[in-house]
Amino acid sequence: MATISMSVTWSASPLTSPKLRRVNRYSRMAFASGNKESPCLGVKVTEGLGNLPKVVLTSPGSEAELYLFGACITSWKVGNKDLLFVRPDAVFNGQKPISGGIPHCFPQFGPGQIQQHGFARNVDWSLVNSENVEGNPVITVELKDGPYSRSMWDYSFQALYKVTLDEKTLSTEFRVTNTDQKPFSFTTALHTYFRGSIGSVSVRGLKGCKTLNKHPDPKNPVEGNEERDVVTFPGFVDCVYLESPNELQLDNGLGDTISIKNTNWSDAVLWNPHLTMEACYKDFVCVENAKIGQVELEPNQSWTAVQHLSIP
C-alpha cells in the first residue's frame, strides 16, 4: 500500500475576493501539481471547470471526479458511462454550490436557521490524504470551522470525507467530530443526483417506511406510509423516508441498476422537480442518504456514516 499524506488547501471562502481567490488557487495548484501528484496511485489534482481545483480518481474500468469546492463528487464513470448527473444550470465559479453530482448538506438539511442545506457545499475543503489500497485510489478531504462557518454556526468542528473508488463501486465515509468545548447538533445528507430517464426510473426497498411527503407544501409535510414495492416518478416528487433500509435498488431507466447501500444514514429522500425544472428534470433523479433527525455530539465525540454505490 502506497500512501501520500498531503495538505493541499484552497482556503478561499465566499467572503474572499475573486481576484485573491484566483491568486491563491494558482499558487497552490502549482505546488500540488509539482510535488503531490503520483499517477501510479490513480489520484491526480488538476484544474476543473471555472479554474476550480478538482481531484481525479482512476481505477481499472472506472473514474471519479471531486471538486474541492464543496467536496462535491461530480462524476462517477464505469466504462464510458457517467452514472451521476450535473445540472445544465450548474455554475463553477466558487460563489454558489455546484448543482449536481453528490453535494453535501451540512450542518443543516433543507431550510432552517442558516442557509439552505448548510454551508459545507459552499466552501473549499482541503485534500489531506491520498493512498492506494489494493490497487484502488482513496482520498480524504477535510473541512474545519472558520470565520464564514462561525458567522452562522458558531462551533468548532472537523469533517472528514473519505472517497474510495474501485472497478464498480464508489464508496464514501463522512465523519464529523466535535472539536468544541460545548455540545452541538446537526442534520446532514448526501444530495446525490443520478443520471436517469425519469419516465422509466424506479426505486425498490422503501415499502413499509414512514413517509413525510413535502409536496405540495414543504413546510407542512404529510405523514404516511409507503405501500408500493416499486416507487416511480410520474410527477413532482419530494419525499422523506424515515428509518429506511440500509440498501435500496435504483433502476435509472437507462439500463443500469445501482445498489445504494449505507451504514448510519438512517433516512432516505427521493426528489425530482418535474416541471419546476423543465430544462432537465427528465434526465435525473435524486436518491439521497440522509440523517433527518438531529445528531447530537458532546465535545470530542464523532459521528460517521458510510455510503456504497455499486453496479453489478
Tab-separated table of C-alpha atoms in Angstrom:
chain	number	residue	atom	x	y	z
A	1	MET	CA	0.000	0.000	0.000
A	2	ALA	CA	1.402	3.367	-1.027
A	3	THR	CA	0.394	6.450	0.914
A	4	ILE	CA	0.869	10.156	0.408
A	5	SER	CA	-0.013	12.500	3.239
A	6	MET	CA	-0.705	15.969	1.987
A	7	SER	CA	-2.418	19.183	2.830
A	8	VAL	CA	-3.483	20.883	-0.379
A	9	THR	CA	-5.787	23.714	0.600
A	10	TRP	CA	-7.644	26.331	-1.407
A	11	SER	CA	-8.675	28.346	1.577
A	12	ALA	CA	-10.859	30.936	-0.102
A	13	SER	CA	-14.403	31.244	1.188
A	14	PRO	CA	-17.346	33.078	-0.379
A	15	LEU	CA	-16.179	36.100	1.623
A	16	THR	CA	-12.858	36.233	-0.238
A	17	SER	CA	-12.480	38.420	-3.302
A	18	PRO	CA	-12.432	36.556	-6.658
A	19	LYS	CA	-9.041	38.092	-7.546
A	20	LEU	CA	-7.390	36.926	-4.336
A	21	ARG	CA	-9.011	33.530	-4.674
A	22	ARG	CA	-7.533	33.111	-8.153
A	23	VAL	CA	-4.034	34.023	-6.902
A	24	ASN	CA	-4.262	31.568	-4.009
A	25	ARG	CA	-5.648	28.842	-6.215
A	26	TYR	CA	-2.997	29.044	-8.897
A	27	SER	CA	-0.072	29.252	-6.484
A	28	ARG	CA	-1.282	26.209	-4.591
A	29	MET	CA	-2.216	24.397	-7.797
A	30	ALA	CA	1.394	24.705	-8.893
A	31	PHE	CA	2.528	23.297	-5.555
A	32	ALA	CA	0.142	20.380	-5.839
A	33	SER	CA	0.990	19.639	-9.444
A	34	GLY	CA	4.714	19.888	-8.917
A	35	ASN	CA	5.054	17.856	-5.756
A	36	LYS	CA	1.980	15.885	-4.843
A	37	GLU	CA	0.700	14.061	-7.899
A	38	SER	CA	1.506	10.389	-8.277
A	39	PRO	CA	-0.047	8.802	-11.369
A	40	CYS	CA	0.658	5.303	-10.075
A	41	LEU	CA	-1.750	5.975	-7.217
A	42	GLY	CA	-4.640	6.776	-9.538
A	43	VAL	CA	-5.020	10.206	-7.914
A	44	LYS	CA	-4.428	13.474	-9.746
A	45	VAL	CA	-5.031	17.082	-8.682
A	46	THR	CA	-5.887	19.189	-11.688
A	47	GLU	CA	-7.863	22.214	-12.836
A	48	GLY	CA	-11.568	21.786	-13.454
A	49	LEU	CA	-14.320	23.978	-14.809
A	50	GLY	CA	-14.120	27.626	-13.816
A	51	ASN	CA	-10.469	27.063	-12.845
A	52	LEU	CA	-11.666	25.281	-9.703
A	53	PRO	CA	-9.301	22.558	-8.452
A	54	LYS	CA	-10.543	19.012	-8.702
A	55	VAL	CA	-9.218	15.581	-7.802
A	56	VAL	CA	-9.488	12.789	-10.369
A	57	LEU	CA	-9.535	9.193	-9.134
A	58	THR	CA	-8.814	6.447	-11.645
A	59	SER	CA	-9.268	2.722	-11.112
A	60	PRO	CA	-9.291	-0.044	-13.746
A	61	GLY	CA	-12.549	0.463	-15.626
A	62	SER	CA	-13.774	3.465	-13.634
A	63	GLU	CA	-13.120	7.116	-12.860
A	64	ALA	CA	-14.466	9.706	-10.423
A	65	GLU	CA	-14.013	13.453	-10.016
A	66	LEU	CA	-14.298	15.512	-6.839
A	67	TYR	CA	-14.191	19.307	-6.715
A	68	LEU	CA	-12.561	20.666	-3.574
A	69	PHE	CA	-15.172	23.419	-3.633
A	70	GLY	CA	-17.937	21.790	-1.634
A	71	ALA	CA	-16.154	18.400	-1.707
A	72	CYS	CA	-18.642	17.667	-4.468
A	73	ILE	CA	-18.238	14.451	-6.477
A	74	THR	CA	-19.384	15.496	-9.944
A	75	SER	CA	-18.658	12.348	-11.939
A	76	TRP	CA	-18.593	8.571	-11.459
A	77	LYS	CA	-17.898	6.729	-14.664
A	78	VAL	CA	-17.951	2.965	-15.086
A	79	GLY	CA	-16.605	2.243	-18.521
A	80	ASN	CA	-17.640	5.232	-20.619
A	81	LYS	CA	-20.957	5.787	-18.836
A	82	ASP	CA	-21.339	8.503	-16.204
A	83	LEU	CA	-23.846	7.397	-13.573
A	84	LEU	CA	-24.073	10.816	-11.891
A	85	PHE	CA	-25.732	13.948	-13.251
A	86	VAL	CA	-24.735	17.616	-13.134
A	87	ARG	CA	-27.490	20.053	-13.984
A	88	PRO	CA	-27.033	22.245	-17.085
A	89	ASP	CA	-27.556	25.334	-14.913
A	90	ALA	CA	-24.683	24.378	-12.590
A	91	VAL	CA	-22.060	27.076	-12.117
A	92	PHE	CA	-18.390	26.547	-11.322
A	93	ASN	CA	-17.392	29.962	-10.050
A	94	GLY	CA	-16.828	29.336	-6.349
A	95	GLN	CA	-19.728	31.655	-5.496
A	96	LYS	CA	-22.604	29.181	-5.190
A	97	PRO	CA	-22.906	25.404	-4.701
A	98	ILE	CA	-22.339	23.050	-7.620
A	99	SER	CA	-25.776	21.793	-8.684
A	100	GLY	CA	-25.396	18.091	-9.292
A	101	GLY	CA	-23.236	15.091	-8.536
A	102	ILE	CA	-23.086	14.422	-4.788
A	103	PRO	CA	-23.308	17.729	-2.884
A	104	HIS	CA	-23.083	17.830	0.916
A	105	CYS	CA	-25.871	19.089	3.141
A	106	PHE	CA	-24.228	20.005	6.457
A	107	PRO	CA	-24.795	21.078	9.192
A	108	GLN	CA	-28.393	21.511	8.095
A	109	PHE	CA	-30.530	19.546	5.677
A	110	GLY	CA	-33.131	21.697	3.919
A	111	PRO	CA	-34.308	25.085	5.198
A	112	GLY	CA	-33.755	26.189	8.768
A	113	GLN	CA	-31.916	28.688	10.914
A	114	ILE	CA	-28.986	29.008	8.495
A	115	GLN	CA	-28.739	28.957	4.696
A	116	GLN	CA	-30.483	26.204	2.712
A	117	HIS	CA	-28.670	22.859	3.143
A	118	GLY	CA	-25.944	24.460	5.265
A	119	PHE	CA	-22.533	25.769	4.270
A	120	ALA	CA	-20.360	22.689	3.578
A	121	ARG	CA	-21.292	22.659	-0.133
A	122	ASN	CA	-20.361	26.321	-0.471
A	123	VAL	CA	-16.773	26.410	0.851
A	124	ASP	CA	-13.397	24.968	-0.084
A	125	TRP	CA	-12.256	21.721	1.524
A	126	SER	CA	-8.637	20.550	1.894
A	127	LEU	CA	-7.132	17.413	0.399
A	128	VAL	CA	-5.328	15.907	3.399
A	129	ASN	CA	-4.534	12.338	2.374
A	130	SER	CA	-4.152	10.144	-0.708
A	131	GLU	CA	-3.407	6.444	-0.774
A	132	ASN	CA	-3.746	3.333	-2.878
A	133	VAL	CA	-5.329	0.291	-1.240
A	134	GLU	CA	-5.117	-2.967	-3.194
A	135	GLY	CA	-4.924	-1.035	-6.433
A	136	ASN	CA	-7.807	1.323	-5.619
A	137	PRO	CA	-7.396	5.094	-5.122
A	138	VAL	CA	-8.525	6.543	-1.802
A	139	ILE	CA	-8.594	10.226	-0.856
A	140	THR	CA	-9.617	12.110	2.278
A	141	VAL	CA	-10.715	15.735	2.264
A	142	GLU	CA	-11.284	17.887	5.317
A	143	LEU	CA	-13.407	20.831	6.376
A	144	LYS	CA	-12.893	22.777	9.601
A	145	ASP	CA	-14.694	25.749	11.069
A	146	GLY	CA	-13.633	29.266	10.097
A	147	PRO	CA	-14.995	32.815	10.140
A	148	TYR	CA	-17.533	32.038	7.388
A	149	SER	CA	-18.985	28.944	9.075
A	150	ARG	CA	-18.899	30.548	12.519
A	151	SER	CA	-20.848	33.542	11.224
A	152	MET	CA	-23.894	31.253	11.010
A	153	TRP	CA	-22.998	28.166	13.111
A	154	ASP	CA	-20.704	29.117	15.966
A	155	TYR	CA	-18.983	25.806	16.718
A	156	SER	CA	-15.561	24.247	16.254
A	157	PHE	CA	-15.689	21.030	14.247
A	158	GLN	CA	-13.798	18.753	11.886
A	159	ALA	CA	-15.463	16.994	8.949
A	160	LEU	CA	-13.560	14.283	7.074
A	161	TYR	CA	-14.835	12.838	3.794
A	162	LYS	CA	-13.101	9.695	2.561
A	163	VAL	CA	-13.718	8.581	-1.034
A	164	THR	CA	-12.746	5.163	-2.390
A	165	LEU	CA	-13.090	4.054	-6.000
A	166	ASP	CA	-12.848	0.564	-7.428
A	167	GLU	CA	-13.969	-1.056	-10.662
A	168	LYS	CA	-17.710	-0.938	-9.957
A	169	THR	CA	-18.114	0.813	-6.594
A	170	LEU	CA	-17.882	4.386	-5.330
A	171	SER	CA	-17.689	4.491	-1.533
A	172	THR	CA	-17.763	7.469	0.798
A	173	GLU	CA	-17.285	7.829	4.539
A	174	PHE	CA	-18.392	11.052	6.228
A	175	ARG	CA	-17.095	11.671	9.745
A	176	VAL	CA	-17.944	14.699	11.897
A	177	THR	CA	-16.067	15.388	15.139
A	178	ASN	CA	-16.978	17.956	17.775
A	179	THR	CA	-13.734	19.819	18.485
A	180	ASP	CA	-15.501	22.462	20.553
A	181	GLN	CA	-15.840	22.698	24.331
A	182	LYS	CA	-19.634	22.654	24.148
A	183	PRO	CA	-22.088	20.178	22.578
A	184	PHE	CA	-23.695	20.771	19.199
A	185	SER	CA	-26.262	19.129	16.951
A	186	PHE	CA	-26.712	18.931	13.192
A	187	THR	CA	-28.611	17.287	10.362
A	188	THR	CA	-26.990	16.173	7.127
A	189	ALA	CA	-27.416	14.394	3.787
A	190	LEU	CA	-25.691	13.429	0.566
A	191	HIS	CA	-27.869	15.059	-2.109
A	192	THR	CA	-26.992	12.554	-4.847
A	193	TYR	CA	-28.094	13.257	-8.428
A	194	PHE	CA	-28.215	10.110	-10.589
A	195	ARG	CA	-28.437	10.240	-14.355
A	196	GLY	CA	-31.715	8.682	-15.468
A	197	SER	CA	-34.669	8.635	-17.815
A	198	ILE	CA	-37.319	9.802	-15.373
A	199	GLY	CA	-40.233	8.118	-17.111
A	200	SER	CA	-38.572	4.747	-16.550
A	201	VAL	CA	-36.804	5.365	-13.220
A	202	SER	CA	-37.813	3.248	-10.237
A	203	VAL	CA	-36.608	2.650	-6.677
A	204	ARG	CA	-37.072	-0.559	-4.694
A	205	GLY	CA	-36.673	-1.214	-0.987
A	206	LEU	CA	-38.794	1.501	0.605
A	207	LYS	CA	-42.041	-0.399	1.187
A	208	GLY	CA	-43.227	-0.049	4.783
A	209	CYS	CA	-41.272	3.106	5.560
A	210	LYS	CA	-42.903	6.043	7.274
A	211	THR	CA	-43.021	8.961	4.837
A	212	LEU	CA	-43.006	12.731	5.077
A	213	ASN	CA	-44.383	13.945	1.756
A	214	LYS	CA	-43.219	17.519	1.163
A	215	HIS	CA	-45.397	18.005	-1.920
A	216	PRO	CA	-47.235	20.292	-2.276
A	217	ASP	CA	-46.212	22.137	0.921
A	218	PRO	CA	-42.616	21.534	2.067
A	219	LYS	CA	-43.257	23.438	5.304
A	220	ASN	CA	-46.103	21.109	6.257
A	221	PRO	CA	-45.186	17.595	5.102
A	222	VAL	CA	-47.918	14.989	5.141
A	223	GLU	CA	-47.190	11.851	7.155
A	224	GLY	CA	-47.903	8.483	5.622
A	225	ASN	CA	-46.521	5.038	4.849
A	226	GLU	CA	-45.007	3.719	1.630
A	227	GLU	CA	-47.148	0.869	0.355
A	228	ARG	CA	-45.506	0.392	-3.034
A	229	ASP	CA	-42.894	-2.239	-3.823
A	230	VAL	CA	-41.589	-0.024	-6.614
A	231	VAL	CA	-41.583	3.778	-6.371
A	232	THR	CA	-41.829	5.661	-9.665
A	233	PHE	CA	-41.767	9.345	-10.636
A	234	PRO	CA	-44.898	10.295	-12.610
A	235	GLY	CA	-44.719	13.942	-11.472
A	236	PHE	CA	-43.169	16.183	-8.843
A	237	VAL	CA	-41.660	14.104	-6.024
A	238	ASP	CA	-40.153	15.379	-2.760
A	239	CYS	CA	-40.496	12.744	-0.064
A	240	VAL	CA	-38.571	11.762	3.056
A	241	TYR	CA	-38.470	8.094	4.086
A	242	LEU	CA	-37.737	7.691	7.789
A	243	GLU	CA	-35.730	4.735	9.113
A	244	SER	CA	-35.163	3.449	5.600
A	245	PRO	CA	-33.343	0.144	4.996
A	246	ASN	CA	-29.578	0.018	4.515
A	247	GLU	CA	-29.891	-0.899	0.829
A	248	LEU	CA	-32.028	0.475	-1.997
A	249	GLN	CA	-32.054	-0.515	-5.653
A	250	LEU	CA	-32.256	2.221	-8.273
A	251	ASP	CA	-33.195	1.388	-11.863
A	252	ASN	CA	-32.118	4.517	-13.740
A	253	GLY	CA	-34.167	3.701	-16.833
A	254	LEU	CA	-31.007	3.679	-18.938
A	255	GLY	CA	-30.119	0.026	-18.470
A	256	ASP	CA	-28.327	0.315	-15.114
A	257	THR	CA	-29.318	-0.989	-11.692
A	258	ILE	CA	-27.450	0.812	-8.933
A	259	SER	CA	-27.216	-0.561	-5.426
A	260	ILE	CA	-27.266	2.191	-2.791
A	261	LYS	CA	-26.015	0.731	0.490
A	262	ASN	CA	-25.367	2.662	3.661
A	263	THR	CA	-24.314	2.469	7.280
A	264	ASN	CA	-25.735	5.019	9.735
A	265	TRP	CA	-27.541	7.119	7.140
A	266	SER	CA	-30.874	6.431	8.819
A	267	ASP	CA	-33.205	8.046	6.276
A	268	ALA	CA	-33.674	8.462	2.538
A	269	VAL	CA	-35.037	11.240	0.334
A	270	LEU	CA	-36.450	10.964	-3.191
A	271	TRP	CA	-36.663	14.114	-5.281
A	272	ASN	CA	-37.456	15.113	-8.829
A	273	PRO	CA	-38.568	18.689	-9.579
A	274	HIS	CA	-40.685	17.801	-12.634
A	275	LEU	CA	-41.902	20.908	-14.478
A	276	THR	CA	-40.364	23.305	-11.972
A	277	MET	CA	-37.061	22.452	-13.671
A	278	GLU	CA	-38.315	21.845	-17.181
A	279	ALA	CA	-34.903	22.002	-18.875
A	280	CYS	CA	-33.549	18.845	-17.258
A	281	TYR	CA	-35.981	17.056	-14.928
A	282	LYS	CA	-36.376	14.170	-17.385
A	283	ASP	CA	-32.659	13.395	-17.194
A	284	PHE	CA	-32.039	12.770	-13.475
A	285	VAL	CA	-33.382	11.608	-10.142
A	286	CYS	CA	-32.132	12.333	-6.626
A	287	VAL	CA	-31.918	9.380	-4.243
A	288	GLU	CA	-30.355	10.759	-1.098
A	289	ASN	CA	-28.990	9.183	2.057
A	290	ALA	CA	-29.812	11.468	4.949
A	291	LYS	CA	-29.930	11.983	8.679
A	292	ILE	CA	-33.165	13.904	9.199
A	293	GLY	CA	-33.191	13.764	12.996
A	294	GLN	CA	-30.649	15.774	14.959
A	295	VAL	CA	-27.238	14.198	15.578
A	296	GLU	CA	-26.064	15.386	18.989
A	297	LEU	CA	-22.348	15.370	19.753
A	298	GLU	CA	-20.621	16.142	23.013
A	299	PRO	CA	-17.075	17.561	22.912
A	300	ASN	CA	-14.602	15.081	21.353
A	301	GLN	CA	-17.396	12.815	20.115
A	302	SER	CA	-17.679	11.766	16.455
A	303	TRP	CA	-20.423	10.554	14.124
A	304	THR	CA	-19.695	8.501	10.989
A	305	ALA	CA	-21.863	7.407	8.054
A	306	VAL	CA	-20.876	5.326	5.019
A	307	GLN	CA	-22.368	5.063	1.529
A	308	HIS	CA	-21.578	2.456	-1.140
A	309	LEU	CA	-22.812	2.978	-4.714
A	310	SER	CA	-22.257	-0.026	-6.957
A	311	ILE	CA	-23.406	-1.724	-10.130
A	312	PRO	CA	-23.377	-5.480	-10.817
